[in-house]
Short mmCIF file of C-alpha atoms in Angstrom, two decimals:
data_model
loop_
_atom_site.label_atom_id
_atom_site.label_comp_id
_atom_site.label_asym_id
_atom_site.label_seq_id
_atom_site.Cartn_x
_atom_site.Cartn_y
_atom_site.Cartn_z
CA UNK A 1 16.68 11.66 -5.97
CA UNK A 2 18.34 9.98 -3.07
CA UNK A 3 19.19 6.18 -2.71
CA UNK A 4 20.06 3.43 0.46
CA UNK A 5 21.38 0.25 0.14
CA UNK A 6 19.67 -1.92 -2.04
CA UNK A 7 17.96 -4.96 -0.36
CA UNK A 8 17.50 -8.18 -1.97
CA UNK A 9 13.76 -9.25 -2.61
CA UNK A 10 13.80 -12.22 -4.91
CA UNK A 11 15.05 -13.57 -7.95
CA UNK A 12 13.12 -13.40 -10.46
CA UNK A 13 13.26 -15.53 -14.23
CA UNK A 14 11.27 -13.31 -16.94
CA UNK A 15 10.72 -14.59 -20.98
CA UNK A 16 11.51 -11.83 -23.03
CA UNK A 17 9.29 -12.43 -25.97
CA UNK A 18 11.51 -9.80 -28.19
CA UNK A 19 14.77 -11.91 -27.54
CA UNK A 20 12.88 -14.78 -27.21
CA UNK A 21 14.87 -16.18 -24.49
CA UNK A 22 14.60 -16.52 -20.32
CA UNK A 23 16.31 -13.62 -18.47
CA UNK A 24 17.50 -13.58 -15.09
CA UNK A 25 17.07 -10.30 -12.48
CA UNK A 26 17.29 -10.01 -8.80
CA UNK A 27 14.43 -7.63 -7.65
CA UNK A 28 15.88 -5.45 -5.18
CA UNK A 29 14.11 -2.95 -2.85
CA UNK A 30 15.43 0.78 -2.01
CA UNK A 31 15.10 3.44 -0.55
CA UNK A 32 14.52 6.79 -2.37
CA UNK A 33 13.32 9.96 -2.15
CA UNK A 34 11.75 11.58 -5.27
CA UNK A 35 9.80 14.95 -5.64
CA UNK A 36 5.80 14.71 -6.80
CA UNK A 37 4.59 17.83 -7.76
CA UNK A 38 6.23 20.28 -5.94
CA UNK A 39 7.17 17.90 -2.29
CA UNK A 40 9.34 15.16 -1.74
CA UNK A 41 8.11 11.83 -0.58
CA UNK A 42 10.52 9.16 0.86
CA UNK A 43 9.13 5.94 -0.24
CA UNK A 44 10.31 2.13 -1.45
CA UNK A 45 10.81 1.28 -4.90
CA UNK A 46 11.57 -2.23 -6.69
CA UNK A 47 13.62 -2.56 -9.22
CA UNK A 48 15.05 -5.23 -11.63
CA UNK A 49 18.99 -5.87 -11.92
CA UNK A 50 20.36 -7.97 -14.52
CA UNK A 51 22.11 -11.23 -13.02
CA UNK A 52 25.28 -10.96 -12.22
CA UNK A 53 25.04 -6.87 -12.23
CA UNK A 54 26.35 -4.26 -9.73
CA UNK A 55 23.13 -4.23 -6.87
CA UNK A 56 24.38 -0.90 -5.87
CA UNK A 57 24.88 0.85 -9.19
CA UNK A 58 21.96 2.72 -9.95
CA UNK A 59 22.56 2.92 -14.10
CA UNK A 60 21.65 -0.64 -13.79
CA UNK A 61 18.50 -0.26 -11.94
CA UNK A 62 15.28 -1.43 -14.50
CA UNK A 63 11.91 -0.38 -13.68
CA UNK A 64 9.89 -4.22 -13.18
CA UNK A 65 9.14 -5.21 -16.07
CA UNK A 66 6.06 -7.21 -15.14
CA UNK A 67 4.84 -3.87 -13.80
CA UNK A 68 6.51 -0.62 -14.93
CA UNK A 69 4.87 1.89 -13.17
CA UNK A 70 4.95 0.69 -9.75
CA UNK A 71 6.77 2.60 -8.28
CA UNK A 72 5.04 5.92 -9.87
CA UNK A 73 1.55 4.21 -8.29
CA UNK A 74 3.74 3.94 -4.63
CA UNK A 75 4.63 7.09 -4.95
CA UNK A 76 1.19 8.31 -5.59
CA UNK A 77 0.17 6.64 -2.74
CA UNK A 78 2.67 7.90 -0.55
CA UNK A 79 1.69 11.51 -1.72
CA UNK A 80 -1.45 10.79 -1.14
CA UNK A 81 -1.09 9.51 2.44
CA UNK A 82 1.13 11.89 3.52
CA UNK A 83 -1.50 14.94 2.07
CA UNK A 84 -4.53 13.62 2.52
CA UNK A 85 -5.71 13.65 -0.93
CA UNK A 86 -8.64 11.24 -2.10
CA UNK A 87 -7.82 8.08 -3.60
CA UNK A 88 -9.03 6.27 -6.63
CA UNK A 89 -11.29 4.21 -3.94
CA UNK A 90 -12.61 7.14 -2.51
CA UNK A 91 -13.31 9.04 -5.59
CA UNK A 92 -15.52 6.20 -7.18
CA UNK A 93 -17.46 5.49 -4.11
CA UNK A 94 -17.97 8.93 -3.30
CA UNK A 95 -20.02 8.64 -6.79
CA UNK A 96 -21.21 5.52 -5.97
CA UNK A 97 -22.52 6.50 -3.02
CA UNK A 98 -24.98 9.27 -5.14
CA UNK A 99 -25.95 6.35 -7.31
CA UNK A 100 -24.43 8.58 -10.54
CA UNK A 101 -22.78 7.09 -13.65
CA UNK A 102 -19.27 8.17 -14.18
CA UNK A 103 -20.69 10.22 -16.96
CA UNK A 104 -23.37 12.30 -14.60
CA UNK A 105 -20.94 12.70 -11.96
CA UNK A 106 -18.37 13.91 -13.78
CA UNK A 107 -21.07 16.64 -15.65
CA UNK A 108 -22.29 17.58 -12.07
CA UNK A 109 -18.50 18.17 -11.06
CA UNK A 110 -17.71 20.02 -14.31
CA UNK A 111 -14.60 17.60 -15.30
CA UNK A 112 -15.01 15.71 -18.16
CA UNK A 113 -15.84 11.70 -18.37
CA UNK A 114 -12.44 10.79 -19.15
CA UNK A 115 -10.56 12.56 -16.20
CA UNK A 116 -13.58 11.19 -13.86
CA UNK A 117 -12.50 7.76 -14.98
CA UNK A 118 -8.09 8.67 -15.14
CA UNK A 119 -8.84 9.37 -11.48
CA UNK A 120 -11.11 6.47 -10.29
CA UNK A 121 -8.55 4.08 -11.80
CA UNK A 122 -5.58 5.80 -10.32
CA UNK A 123 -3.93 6.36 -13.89
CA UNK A 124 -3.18 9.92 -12.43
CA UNK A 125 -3.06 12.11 -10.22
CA UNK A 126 -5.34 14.37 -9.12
CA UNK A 127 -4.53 18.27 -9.35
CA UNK A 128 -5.11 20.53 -6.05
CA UNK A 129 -7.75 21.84 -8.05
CA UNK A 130 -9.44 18.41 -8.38
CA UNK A 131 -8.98 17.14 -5.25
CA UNK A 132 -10.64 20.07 -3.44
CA UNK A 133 -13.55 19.45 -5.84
CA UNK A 134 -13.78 15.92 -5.16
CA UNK A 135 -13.26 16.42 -1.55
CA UNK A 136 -16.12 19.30 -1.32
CA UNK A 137 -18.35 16.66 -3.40
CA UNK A 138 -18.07 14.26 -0.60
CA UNK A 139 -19.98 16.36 1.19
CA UNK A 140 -23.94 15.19 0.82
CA UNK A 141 -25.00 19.09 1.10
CA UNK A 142 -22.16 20.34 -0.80
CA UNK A 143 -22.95 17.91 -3.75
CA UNK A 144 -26.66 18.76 -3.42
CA UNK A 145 -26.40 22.64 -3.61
CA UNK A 146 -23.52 21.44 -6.86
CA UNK A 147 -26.46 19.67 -8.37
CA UNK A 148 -29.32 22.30 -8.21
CA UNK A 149 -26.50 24.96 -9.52
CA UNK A 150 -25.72 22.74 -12.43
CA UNK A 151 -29.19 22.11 -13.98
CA UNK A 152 -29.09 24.00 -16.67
CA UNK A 153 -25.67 22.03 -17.96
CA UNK A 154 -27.03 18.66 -16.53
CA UNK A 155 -30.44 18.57 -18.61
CA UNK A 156 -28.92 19.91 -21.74
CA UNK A 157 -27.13 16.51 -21.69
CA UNK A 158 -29.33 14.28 -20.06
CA UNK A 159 -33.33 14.44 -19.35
CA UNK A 160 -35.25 16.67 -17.12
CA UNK A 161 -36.79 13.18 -16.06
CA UNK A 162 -32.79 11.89 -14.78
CA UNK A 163 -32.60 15.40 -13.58
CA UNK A 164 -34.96 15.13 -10.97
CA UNK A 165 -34.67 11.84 -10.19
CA UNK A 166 -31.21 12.31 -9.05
CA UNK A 167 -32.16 15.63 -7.33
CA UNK A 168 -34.68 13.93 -5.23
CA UNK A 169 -31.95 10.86 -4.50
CA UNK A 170 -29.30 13.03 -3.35
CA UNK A 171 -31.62 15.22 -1.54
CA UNK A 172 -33.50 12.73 0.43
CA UNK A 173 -29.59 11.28 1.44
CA UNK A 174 -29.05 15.10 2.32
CA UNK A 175 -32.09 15.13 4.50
CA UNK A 176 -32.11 11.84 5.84
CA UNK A 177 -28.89 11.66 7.63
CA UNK A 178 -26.39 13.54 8.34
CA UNK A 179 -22.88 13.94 6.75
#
């Protein structure tokens, strides 16, 4: 991981329920690069230094504590940006958009509910894997051929009834208009 020079956001007063007391931190931005999966991505991060700390000493660098996992979620972003992979807003209105629950999409797509719902919230980050799925899904005919294959699992879980209802949805969208 590489560093700049640390610029100065803000200062920022936080209670520390544990000590009970007020503490004092300047928020400083910089520069870093850091690998996710397997590339690097350049990006800004925040960080928290004690008052009256070393700004450019990076053992005294704290993660935000209002927020500890910004600067994962940047970096996320970043990666995503820079690789064109979905994000959590495209993921749940691609489902949206096919009128499914998280539950039926994620049964059509063959993930389970609970990754469906990781992803959609941007708690993590997609695999290659994943992403080409969800990317292929985004395709109206793509999904629609997905969703006749996948009878067989859909109905064992949910009605013949749902079944065909969302068969003739995604169909008519398929028809309708195109991509």
């Amino acid at each position: 991981m590489s560093k700049s020079v640390p610029k100065i956001i803000r200062q920022v007063a936080y209670y520390r329920p544990a000590l009970q007391q007020q503490t004092y931190y300047t928020e400083i931005e910089v520069e870093e690069t850091t690998k996710v999966r397997k590339h690097w991505v350049t990006n800004q991060h925040l960080y928290w230094v004690p008052a009256g700390a070393d700004l450019e000493d990076p053992d005294g660098y704290l993660e935000p504590l209002e927020d500890p996992d910004l600067n994962i979620r940047r970096d996320w972003s970043r990666y995503r940006e820079i690789y064109q992979i979905l994000t959590p807003a495209a993921i749940k209105a691609n489902r949206e958009r096919y009128q499914l629950s998280g539950r039926e999409y994620a049964l059509i797509l063959g993930i389970s509910h609970s990754s469906l719902s990781e992803l959609e919230n941007g708690l993590v980050l997609q695999s290659d894997e994943q992403d080409s799925l969800l990317t292929m899904a985004a395709n109206q005919t793509a999904f629609y051929q997905l969703l006749r294959r996948r009878q067989a699992i859909f109905t064992t879980v949910f009605s013949d009834q749902k079944y065909a209802a969302i068969l003739k949805r995604v169909e008519e969208m398929v028809t309708s208009k195109p991509n």
